[in-house]
Coordinates of C-alpha atoms in Angstrom, one line a residue:
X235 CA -97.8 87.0 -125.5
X236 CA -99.6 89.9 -127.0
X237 CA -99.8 90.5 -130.6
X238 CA -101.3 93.9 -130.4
X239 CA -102.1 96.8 -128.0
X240 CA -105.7 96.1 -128.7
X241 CA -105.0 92.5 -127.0
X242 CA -103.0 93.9 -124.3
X243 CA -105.2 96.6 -123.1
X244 CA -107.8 94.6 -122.5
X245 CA -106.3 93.8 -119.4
X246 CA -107.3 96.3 -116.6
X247 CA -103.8 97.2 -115.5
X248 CA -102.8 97.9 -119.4
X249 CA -105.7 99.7 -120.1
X250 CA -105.3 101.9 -117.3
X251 CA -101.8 102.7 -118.8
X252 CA -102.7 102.9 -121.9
X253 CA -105.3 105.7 -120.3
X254 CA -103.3 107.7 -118.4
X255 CA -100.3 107.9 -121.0
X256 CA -102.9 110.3 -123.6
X257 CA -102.6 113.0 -120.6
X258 CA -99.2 114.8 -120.9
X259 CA -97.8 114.2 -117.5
X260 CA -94.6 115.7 -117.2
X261 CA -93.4 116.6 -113.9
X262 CA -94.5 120.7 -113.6
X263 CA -97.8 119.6 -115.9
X264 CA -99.8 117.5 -113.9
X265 CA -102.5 119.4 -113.6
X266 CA -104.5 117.6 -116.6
X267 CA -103.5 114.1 -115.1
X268 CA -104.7 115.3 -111.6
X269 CA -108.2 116.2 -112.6
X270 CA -108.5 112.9 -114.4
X271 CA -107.6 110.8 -110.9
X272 CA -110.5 113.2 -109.5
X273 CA -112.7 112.5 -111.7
X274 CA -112.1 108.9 -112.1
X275 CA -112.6 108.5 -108.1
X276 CA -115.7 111.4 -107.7
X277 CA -117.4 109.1 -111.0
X278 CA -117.2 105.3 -108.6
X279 CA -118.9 108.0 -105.4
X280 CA -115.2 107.1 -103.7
X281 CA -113.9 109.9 -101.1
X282 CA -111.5 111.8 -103.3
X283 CA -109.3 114.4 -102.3
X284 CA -107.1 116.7 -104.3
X285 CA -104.8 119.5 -102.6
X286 CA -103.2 122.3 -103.4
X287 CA -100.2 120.9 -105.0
X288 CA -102.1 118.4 -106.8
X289 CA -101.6 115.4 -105.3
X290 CA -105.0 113.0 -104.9
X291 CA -106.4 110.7 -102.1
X292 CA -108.7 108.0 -103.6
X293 CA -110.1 106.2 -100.6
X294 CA -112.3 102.8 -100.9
X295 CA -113.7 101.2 -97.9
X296 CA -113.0 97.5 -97.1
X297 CA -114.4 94.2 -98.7
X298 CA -116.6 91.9 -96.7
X299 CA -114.4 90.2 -94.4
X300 CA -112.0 93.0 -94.2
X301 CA -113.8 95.2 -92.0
X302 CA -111.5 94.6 -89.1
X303 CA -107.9 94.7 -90.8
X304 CA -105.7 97.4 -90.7
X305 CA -106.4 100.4 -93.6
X306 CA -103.8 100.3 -96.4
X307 CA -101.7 103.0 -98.0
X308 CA -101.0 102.3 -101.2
X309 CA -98.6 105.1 -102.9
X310 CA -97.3 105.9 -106.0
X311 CA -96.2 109.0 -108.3
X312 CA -98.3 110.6 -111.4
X313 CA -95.3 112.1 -113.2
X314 CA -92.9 111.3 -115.2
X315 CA -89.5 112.1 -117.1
X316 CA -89.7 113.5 -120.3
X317 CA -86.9 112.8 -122.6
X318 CA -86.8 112.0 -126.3
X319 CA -84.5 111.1 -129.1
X320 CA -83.1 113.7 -131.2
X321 CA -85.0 114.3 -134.5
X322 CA -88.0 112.6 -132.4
X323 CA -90.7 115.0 -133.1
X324 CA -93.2 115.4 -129.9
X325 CA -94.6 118.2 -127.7
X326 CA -94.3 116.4 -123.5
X327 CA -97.1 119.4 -123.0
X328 CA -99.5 118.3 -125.5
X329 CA -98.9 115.0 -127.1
X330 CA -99.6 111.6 -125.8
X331 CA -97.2 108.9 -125.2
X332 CA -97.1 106.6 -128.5
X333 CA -96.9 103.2 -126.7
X334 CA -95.6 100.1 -129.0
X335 CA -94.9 96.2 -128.1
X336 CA -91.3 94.3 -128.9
X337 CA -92.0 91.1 -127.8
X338 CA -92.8 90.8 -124.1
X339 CA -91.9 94.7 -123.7
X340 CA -93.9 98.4 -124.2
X341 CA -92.0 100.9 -125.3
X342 CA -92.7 104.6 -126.2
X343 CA -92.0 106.0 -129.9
X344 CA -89.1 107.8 -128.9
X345 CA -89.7 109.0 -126.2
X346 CA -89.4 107.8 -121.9
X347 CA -92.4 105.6 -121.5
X348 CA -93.5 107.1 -118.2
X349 CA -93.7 103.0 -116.4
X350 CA -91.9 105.4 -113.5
X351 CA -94.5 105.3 -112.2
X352 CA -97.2 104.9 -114.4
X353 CA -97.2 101.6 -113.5
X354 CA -98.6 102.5 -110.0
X355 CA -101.2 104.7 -111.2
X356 CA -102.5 101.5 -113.5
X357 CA -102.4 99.5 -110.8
X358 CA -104.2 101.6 -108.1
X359 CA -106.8 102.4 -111.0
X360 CA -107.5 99.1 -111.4
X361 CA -107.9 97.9 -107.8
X362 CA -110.1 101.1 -107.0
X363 CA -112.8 100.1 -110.4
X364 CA -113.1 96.3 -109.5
X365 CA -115.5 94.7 -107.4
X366 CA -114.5 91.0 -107.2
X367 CA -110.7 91.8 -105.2
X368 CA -110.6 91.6 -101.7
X369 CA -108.9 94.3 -99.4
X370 CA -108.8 95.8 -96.5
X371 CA -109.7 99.7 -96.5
X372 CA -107.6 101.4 -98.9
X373 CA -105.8 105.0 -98.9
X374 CA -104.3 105.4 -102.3
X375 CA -102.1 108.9 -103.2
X376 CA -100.6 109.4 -106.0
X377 CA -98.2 112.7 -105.7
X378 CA -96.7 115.2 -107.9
X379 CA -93.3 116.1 -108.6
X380 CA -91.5 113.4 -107.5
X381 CA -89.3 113.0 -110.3
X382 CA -88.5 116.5 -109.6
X383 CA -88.4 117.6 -106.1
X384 CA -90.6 115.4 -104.1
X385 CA -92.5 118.2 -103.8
X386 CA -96.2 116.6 -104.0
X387 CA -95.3 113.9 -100.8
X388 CA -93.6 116.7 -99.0
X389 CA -97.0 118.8 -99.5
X390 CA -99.2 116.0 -98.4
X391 CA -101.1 116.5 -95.3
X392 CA -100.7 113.2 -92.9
X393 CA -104.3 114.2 -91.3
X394 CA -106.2 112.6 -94.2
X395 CA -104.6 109.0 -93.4
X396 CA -106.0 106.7 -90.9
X397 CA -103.6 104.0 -92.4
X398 CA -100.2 103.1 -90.6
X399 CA -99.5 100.2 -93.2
X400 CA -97.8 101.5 -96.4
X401 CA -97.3 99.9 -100.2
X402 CA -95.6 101.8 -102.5
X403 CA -95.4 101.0 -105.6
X404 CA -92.6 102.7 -107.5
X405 CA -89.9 100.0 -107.5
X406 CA -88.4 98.8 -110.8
X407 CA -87.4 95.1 -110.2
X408 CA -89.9 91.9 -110.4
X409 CA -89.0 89.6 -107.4
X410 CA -87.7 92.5 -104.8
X411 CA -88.2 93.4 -102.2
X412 CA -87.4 97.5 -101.5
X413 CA -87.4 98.3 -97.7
X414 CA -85.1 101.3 -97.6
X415 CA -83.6 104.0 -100.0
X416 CA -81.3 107.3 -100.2
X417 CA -82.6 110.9 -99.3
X418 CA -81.8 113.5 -101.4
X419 CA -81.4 116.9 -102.5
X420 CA -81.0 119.2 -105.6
X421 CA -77.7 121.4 -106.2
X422 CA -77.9 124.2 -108.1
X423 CA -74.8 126.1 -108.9
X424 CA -75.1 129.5 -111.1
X425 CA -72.2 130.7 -112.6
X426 CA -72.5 134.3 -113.7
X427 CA -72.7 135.2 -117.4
X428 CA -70.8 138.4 -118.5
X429 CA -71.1 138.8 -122.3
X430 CA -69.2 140.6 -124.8
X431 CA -69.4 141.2 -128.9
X432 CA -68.7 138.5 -131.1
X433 CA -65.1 139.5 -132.3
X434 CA -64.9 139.7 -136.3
X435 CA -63.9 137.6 -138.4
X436 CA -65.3 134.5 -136.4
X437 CA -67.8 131.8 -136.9
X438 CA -69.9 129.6 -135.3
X439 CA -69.6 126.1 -134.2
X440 CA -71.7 123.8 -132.5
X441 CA -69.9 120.5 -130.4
X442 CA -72.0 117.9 -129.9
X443 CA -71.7 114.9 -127.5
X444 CA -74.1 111.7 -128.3
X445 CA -73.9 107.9 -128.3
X446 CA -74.2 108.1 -124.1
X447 CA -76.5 105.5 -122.6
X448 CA -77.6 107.4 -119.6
X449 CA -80.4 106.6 -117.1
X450 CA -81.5 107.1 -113.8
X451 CA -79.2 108.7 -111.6
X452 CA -80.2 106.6 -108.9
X453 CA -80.2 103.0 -110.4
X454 CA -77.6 103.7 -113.1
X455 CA -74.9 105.3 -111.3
X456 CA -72.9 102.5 -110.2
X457 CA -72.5 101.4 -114.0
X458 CA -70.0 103.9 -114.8
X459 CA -71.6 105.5 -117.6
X460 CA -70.0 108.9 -119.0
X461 CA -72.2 112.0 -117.7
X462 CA -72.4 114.2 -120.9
X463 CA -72.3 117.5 -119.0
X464 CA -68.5 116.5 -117.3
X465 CA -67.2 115.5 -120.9
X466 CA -68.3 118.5 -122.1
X467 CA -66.1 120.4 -119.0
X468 CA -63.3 118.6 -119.6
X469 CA -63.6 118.5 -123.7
X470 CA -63.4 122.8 -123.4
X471 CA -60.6 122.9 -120.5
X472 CA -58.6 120.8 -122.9
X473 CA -59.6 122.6 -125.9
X474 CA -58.5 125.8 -123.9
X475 CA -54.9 125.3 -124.3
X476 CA -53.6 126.8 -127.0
X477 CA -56.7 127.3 -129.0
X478 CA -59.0 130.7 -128.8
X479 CA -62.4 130.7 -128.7
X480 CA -65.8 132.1 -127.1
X481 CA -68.6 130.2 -125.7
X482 CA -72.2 131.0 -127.1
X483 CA -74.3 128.5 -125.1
X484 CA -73.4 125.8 -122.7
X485 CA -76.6 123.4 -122.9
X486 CA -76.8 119.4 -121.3
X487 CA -79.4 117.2 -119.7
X488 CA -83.4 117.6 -119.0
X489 CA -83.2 116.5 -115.7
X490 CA -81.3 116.1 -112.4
X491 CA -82.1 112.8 -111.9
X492 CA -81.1 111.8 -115.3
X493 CA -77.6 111.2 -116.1
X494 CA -77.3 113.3 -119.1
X495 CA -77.0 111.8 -122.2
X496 CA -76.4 114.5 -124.6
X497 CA -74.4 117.9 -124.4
X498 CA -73.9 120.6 -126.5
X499 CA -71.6 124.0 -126.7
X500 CA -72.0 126.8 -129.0
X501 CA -68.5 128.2 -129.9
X502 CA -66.8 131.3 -131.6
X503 CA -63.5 130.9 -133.6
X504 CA -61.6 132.3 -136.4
X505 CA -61.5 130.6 -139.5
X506 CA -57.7 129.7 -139.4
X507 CA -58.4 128.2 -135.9
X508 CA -61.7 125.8 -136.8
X509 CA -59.3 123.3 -138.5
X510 CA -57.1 122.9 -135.9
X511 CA -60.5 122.6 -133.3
X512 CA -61.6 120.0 -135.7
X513 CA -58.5 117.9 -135.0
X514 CA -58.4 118.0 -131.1
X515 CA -62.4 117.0 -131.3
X516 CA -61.3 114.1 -133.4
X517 CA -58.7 113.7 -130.8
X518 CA -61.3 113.8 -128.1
X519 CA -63.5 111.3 -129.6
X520 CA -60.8 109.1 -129.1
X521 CA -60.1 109.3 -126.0
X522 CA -63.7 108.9 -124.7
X523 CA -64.4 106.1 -127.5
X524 CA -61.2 104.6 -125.3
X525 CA -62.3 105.3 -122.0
X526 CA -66.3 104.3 -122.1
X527 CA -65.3 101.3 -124.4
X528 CA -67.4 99.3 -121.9
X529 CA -70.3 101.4 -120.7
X530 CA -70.6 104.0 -123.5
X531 CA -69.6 102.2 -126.7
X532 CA -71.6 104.3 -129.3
X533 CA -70.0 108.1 -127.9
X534 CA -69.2 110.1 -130.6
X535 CA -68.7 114.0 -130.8
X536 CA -70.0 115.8 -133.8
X537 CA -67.4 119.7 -134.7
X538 CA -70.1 121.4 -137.0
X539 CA -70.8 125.2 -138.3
X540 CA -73.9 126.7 -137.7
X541 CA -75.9 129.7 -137.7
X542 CA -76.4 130.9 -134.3
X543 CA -78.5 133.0 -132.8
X544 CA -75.5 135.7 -131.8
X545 CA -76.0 136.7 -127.8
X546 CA -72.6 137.8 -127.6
X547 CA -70.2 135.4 -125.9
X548 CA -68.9 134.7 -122.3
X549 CA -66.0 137.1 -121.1
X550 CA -62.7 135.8 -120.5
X551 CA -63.9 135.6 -116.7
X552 CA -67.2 133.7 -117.1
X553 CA -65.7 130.9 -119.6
X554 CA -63.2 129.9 -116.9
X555 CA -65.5 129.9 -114.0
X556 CA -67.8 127.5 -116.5
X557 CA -65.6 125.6 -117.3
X558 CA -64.2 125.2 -114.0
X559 CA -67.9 124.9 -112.8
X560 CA -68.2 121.6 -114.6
X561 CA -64.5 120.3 -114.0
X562 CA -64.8 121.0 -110.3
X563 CA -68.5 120.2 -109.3
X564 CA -68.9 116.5 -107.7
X565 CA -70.5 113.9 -109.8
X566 CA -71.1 110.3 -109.6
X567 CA -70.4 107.2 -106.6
X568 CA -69.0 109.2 -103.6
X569 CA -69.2 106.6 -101.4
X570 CA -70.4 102.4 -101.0
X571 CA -71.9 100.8 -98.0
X572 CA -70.0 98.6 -96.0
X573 CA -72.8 96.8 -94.6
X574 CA -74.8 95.8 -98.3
X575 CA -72.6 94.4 -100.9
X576 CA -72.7 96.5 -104.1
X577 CA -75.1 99.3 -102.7
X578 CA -73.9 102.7 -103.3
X579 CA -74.2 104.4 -100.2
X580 CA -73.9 108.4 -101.2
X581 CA -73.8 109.8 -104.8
X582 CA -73.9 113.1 -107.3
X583 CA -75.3 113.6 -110.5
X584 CA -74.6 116.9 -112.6
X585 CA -77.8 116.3 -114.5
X586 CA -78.9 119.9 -116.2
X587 CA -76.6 122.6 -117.9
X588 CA -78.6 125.1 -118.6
X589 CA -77.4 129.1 -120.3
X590 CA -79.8 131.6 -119.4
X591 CA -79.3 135.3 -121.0
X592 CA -77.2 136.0 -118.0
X593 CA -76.0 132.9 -116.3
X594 CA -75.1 129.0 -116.3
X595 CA -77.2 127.1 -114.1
X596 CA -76.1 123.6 -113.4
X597 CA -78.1 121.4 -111.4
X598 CA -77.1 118.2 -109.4
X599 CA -79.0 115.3 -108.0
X600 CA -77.3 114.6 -104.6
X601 CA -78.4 110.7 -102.6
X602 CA -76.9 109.4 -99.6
X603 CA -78.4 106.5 -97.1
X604 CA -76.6 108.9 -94.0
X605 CA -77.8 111.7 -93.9
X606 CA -74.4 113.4 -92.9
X607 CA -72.7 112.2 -96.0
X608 CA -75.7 113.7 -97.9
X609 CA -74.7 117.2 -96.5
X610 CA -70.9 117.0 -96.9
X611 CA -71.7 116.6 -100.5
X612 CA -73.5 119.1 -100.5
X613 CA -71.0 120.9 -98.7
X614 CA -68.5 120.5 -101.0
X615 CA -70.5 121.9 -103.7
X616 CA -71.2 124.7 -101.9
X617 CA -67.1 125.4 -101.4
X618 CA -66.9 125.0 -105.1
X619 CA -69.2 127.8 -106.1
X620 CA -68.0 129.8 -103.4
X621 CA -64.6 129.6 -104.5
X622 CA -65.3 130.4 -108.4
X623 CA -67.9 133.5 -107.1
X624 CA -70.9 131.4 -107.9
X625 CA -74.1 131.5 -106.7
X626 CA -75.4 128.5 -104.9
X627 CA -78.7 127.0 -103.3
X628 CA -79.8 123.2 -101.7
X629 CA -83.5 122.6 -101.6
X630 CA -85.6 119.9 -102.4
X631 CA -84.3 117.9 -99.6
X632 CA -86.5 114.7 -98.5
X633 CA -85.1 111.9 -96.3
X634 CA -83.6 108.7 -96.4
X635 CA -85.9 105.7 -95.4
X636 CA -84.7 103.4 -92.6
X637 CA -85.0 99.5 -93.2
X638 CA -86.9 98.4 -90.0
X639 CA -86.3 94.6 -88.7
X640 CA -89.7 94.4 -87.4
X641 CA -92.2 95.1 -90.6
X642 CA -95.0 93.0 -90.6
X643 CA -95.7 94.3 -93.9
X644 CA -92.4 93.2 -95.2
X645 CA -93.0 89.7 -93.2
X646 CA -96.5 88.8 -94.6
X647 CA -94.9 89.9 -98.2
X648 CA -92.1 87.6 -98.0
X649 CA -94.6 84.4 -96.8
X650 CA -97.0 85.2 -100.0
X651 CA -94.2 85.4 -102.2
X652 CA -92.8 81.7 -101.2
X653 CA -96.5 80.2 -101.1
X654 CA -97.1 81.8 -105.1
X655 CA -93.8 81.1 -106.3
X656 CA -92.1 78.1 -104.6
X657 CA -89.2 80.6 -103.9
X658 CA -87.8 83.9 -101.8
X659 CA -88.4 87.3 -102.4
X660 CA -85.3 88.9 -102.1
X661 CA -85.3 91.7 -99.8
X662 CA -83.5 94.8 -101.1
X663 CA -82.4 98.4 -100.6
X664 CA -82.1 101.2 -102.9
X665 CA -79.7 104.3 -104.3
X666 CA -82.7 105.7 -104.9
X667 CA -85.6 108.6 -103.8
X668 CA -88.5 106.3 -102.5
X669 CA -91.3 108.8 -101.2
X670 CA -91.5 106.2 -98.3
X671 CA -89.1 108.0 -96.4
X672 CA -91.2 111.1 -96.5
X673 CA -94.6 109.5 -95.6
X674 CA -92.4 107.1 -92.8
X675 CA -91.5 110.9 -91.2
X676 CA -94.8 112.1 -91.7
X677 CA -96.9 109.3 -89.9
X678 CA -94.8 108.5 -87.4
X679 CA -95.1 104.1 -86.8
X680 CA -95.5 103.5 -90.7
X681 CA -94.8 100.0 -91.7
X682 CA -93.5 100.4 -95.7
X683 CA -92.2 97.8 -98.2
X684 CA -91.9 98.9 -102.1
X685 CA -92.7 96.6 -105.0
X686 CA -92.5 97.0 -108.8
X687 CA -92.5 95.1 -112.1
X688 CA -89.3 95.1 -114.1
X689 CA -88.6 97.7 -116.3
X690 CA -85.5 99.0 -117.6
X691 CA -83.7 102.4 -118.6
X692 CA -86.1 104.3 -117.0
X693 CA -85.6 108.2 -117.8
X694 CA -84.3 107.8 -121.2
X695 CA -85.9 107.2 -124.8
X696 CA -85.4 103.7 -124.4
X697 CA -87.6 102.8 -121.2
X698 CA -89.4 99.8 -121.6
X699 CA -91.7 97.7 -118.8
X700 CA -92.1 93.4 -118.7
X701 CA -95.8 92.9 -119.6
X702 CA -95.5 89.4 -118.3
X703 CA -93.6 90.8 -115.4
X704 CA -96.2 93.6 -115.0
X705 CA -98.8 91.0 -114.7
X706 CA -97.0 88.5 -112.8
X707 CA -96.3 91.9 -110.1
X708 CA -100.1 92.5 -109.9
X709 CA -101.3 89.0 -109.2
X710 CA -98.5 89.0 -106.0
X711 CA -100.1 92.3 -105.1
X712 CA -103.5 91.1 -104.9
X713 CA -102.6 87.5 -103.5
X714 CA -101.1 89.8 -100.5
X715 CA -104.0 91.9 -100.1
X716 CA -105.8 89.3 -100.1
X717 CA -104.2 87.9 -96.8
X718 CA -104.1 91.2 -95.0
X719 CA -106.9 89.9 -93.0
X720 CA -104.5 88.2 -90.6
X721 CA -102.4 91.1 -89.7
X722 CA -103.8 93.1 -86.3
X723 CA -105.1 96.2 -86.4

């Protein structure tokens, strides 16, 4: 369809991508991406307004004929993930994205490709710079740290919205429909580190787990793929009978919302025991070759010597509560709806494992459509850490975003659909953060539906977006806007 990225960003969405994706946007670095949306709006003499967590309003005032229908939200996220291959050589605080086309997709060079949510940005770019697309009044925000903490839509200040309608723009599926999602919250658990000297006569030894597929903890979680930082757990409890060593580092996963793809552990052992180590790895890739035959395929584990950095290792005490830690802590479906076939209705992702000079921290990605189920996991984490004499916070927390019958939004949606398509929009729910629950608790009345083109494993190196799905998502957009006259204000 397009031979070239010259060719493809000539279209206004594409360009707009193609734009944004030179500023390093990683979720914590948004500053850079933030003055650019200020700019952008300040240089078209449009109301802009950007707050103290970053987060900018863009407003454009309505199109002849659109004077009297209702103001528009229109919402979407300016970070993204950042994950790369290994050996993939790139700087997330400096370097552009390095987009490419296969066919009818864009990927990055090795890197996440940032369509969550870039996408929405491109869109709302190019609606706010053209002047032949009718609208009502618009409101668009595009937030920080939602890939994070939700922290830039938890920030926002409802007093600079007169809308009440809301279109976000985050989904990740051409022909759906999203009208309700998961809240959320981040567990950390942080298991105390207390080192002692390297014993003599040892060496070092670096475990490696690759080959895992990953993705979004959200989206991904109900196709049962292995969670690097549990392999790792279990690979070192089973390593621990019989066979002395010390753990050096403990490090998995860039993200809590990403189910971690790769996992490493830095470990101390004498030379006559490296051998036998060697075997029970061998033994282990095996087993998990065995068990993630069908989601996993390509796991391998890699028993090298290296040169480490020596910090000492982890006492007697801190390697069990460690490894215990990541036995012990929940992680993936805890529970499906029994209202929505297939929908996972609560969940847990151990995402990070992180060694700091004086403790583990492990973070999880808790979701749940009820919010009570949401706290018992979180519940049970807690008991975890506090029977191991770990440390333990919840915060982050955002809520879960009700599906409401009576959405006009969702309604006018569904008849434009059918009139451009000759077919039904298939209305959906989510295992997933959608901001909308936030803004739908912050102005209270808000009528929100959530609409994306389709792109796949999102928050891992091989994200790619559906050009002619991105377009195809657009052109639905702006046939509904363009009937927004006939809802009441």
């Amino acid at each position: 369809m397009y031979g070239s990225l010259e060719e493809l960003t000539q279209h206004p969405v594409f360009h707009y991508f193609s734009e944004i994706s030179k500023i390093p946007r990683g979720s914590g670095n948004e500053k850079a991406i933030s003055d650019f949306l200020v700019r952008f709006g300040k240089e078209r003499d449009l109301v802009t307004i950007q707050d103290e967590a970053l987060n900018v309003i863009i407003k454009k005032p309505a199109t002849p004929g659109y004077e009297q229908a209702p103001t528009i939200i229109i919402q979407g996220h300016m970070d993204m993930v950042c994950e790369k291959n290994e050996g993939t050589v790139h700087d997330f605080q400096k370097d552009p994205i390095r987009l490419k086309i296969k066919g009818d997709m864009l990927y990055a060079s090795g890197t996440t490709l940032g369509a969550d949510n870039g996408v929405a940005v491109a869109y709302a770019l190019a609606l706010l710079a053209a002047d032949d697309i009718p609208h009502p009044a618009l409101e668009v925000v595009i937030t920080t740290e939602e890939e994070t903490s939700m922290g830039g839509a938890l920030a926002v200040d409802p007093g600079h919205f007169d809308g009440r309608i809301f279109i976000n723009l985050d989904s990740e599926e051409d022909g759906k429909l999203l009208v309700s999602s998961a809240g959320g919250s981040k567990a950390v658990h942080r298991v105390p580190i207390v080192r002692e000297e390297a014993p003599e006569d040892t060496a070092d030894y670096r475990i490696s787990i690759r080959g895992l597929k990953g993705g979004h903890s959200g989206m991904s979680i109900q196709e049962g793929r292995g969670n690097a930082n549990k392999l790792m757990g279990r690979l070192l409890y089973g390593l621990a009978a019989g066979l002395p060593y010390g753990i050096q580092q403990l490090n998995g996963g860039l993200a809590s919302n990403a189910i971690p793809r790769e996992a490493d552990a830095v470990i101390l052992l004498h030379g006559d025991d490296a051998k036998e180590c060697e075997v029970k790895v061998e033994e282990w890739r095996n087993i998990l070759k065995n068990e993630l035959r069908a989601s996993d395929p390509d796991v391998t584990i890699k028993f090298e010597k290296v040169t480490a950095a020596s910090a000492g290792i982890f006492s007697e005490g801190s390697k069990h509560k460690a490894i215990s830690s990541l036995m012990m802590i929940p992680n993936g479906i805890q529970s499906m709806s029994m209202e929505i076939e297939g929908l996972v209705e609560s969940s847990t992702n151990l995402g990070v494992a992180r060694t700091l000079d004086t403790e583990l921290v492990l973070e999880s990605d808790v979701r749940s459509s009820v919010k009570s189920l949401k706290d018992d996991i979180v519940n049970r984490s807690k008991l975890v850490a506090d029977v191991l004499g770990c440390e333990f916070t919840a915060d982050f927390d955002y809520p879960e975003w009700p599906y409401n019958p009576d959405s006009e939004i969702r309604q006018l949606f569904e008849k434009v659909y059918t009139k451009e398509h000759g077919t039904d929009i298939e209305v959906i729910a989510v295992h997933a953060g959608i901001e909308c629950g936030i803004f739908a608790e912050k102005l209270p009345g808000l009528d929100a539906i959530s609409l994306g083109p389709d792109m796949y494993n999102v928050h891992t190196p091989d994200e790619h977006l559906n050009i002619p799905s991105t377009i195809k998502t657009w052109e639905f957009f702006l046939a509904a806007l363009k009937e927004m006259k006939t809802l009441d204000d």
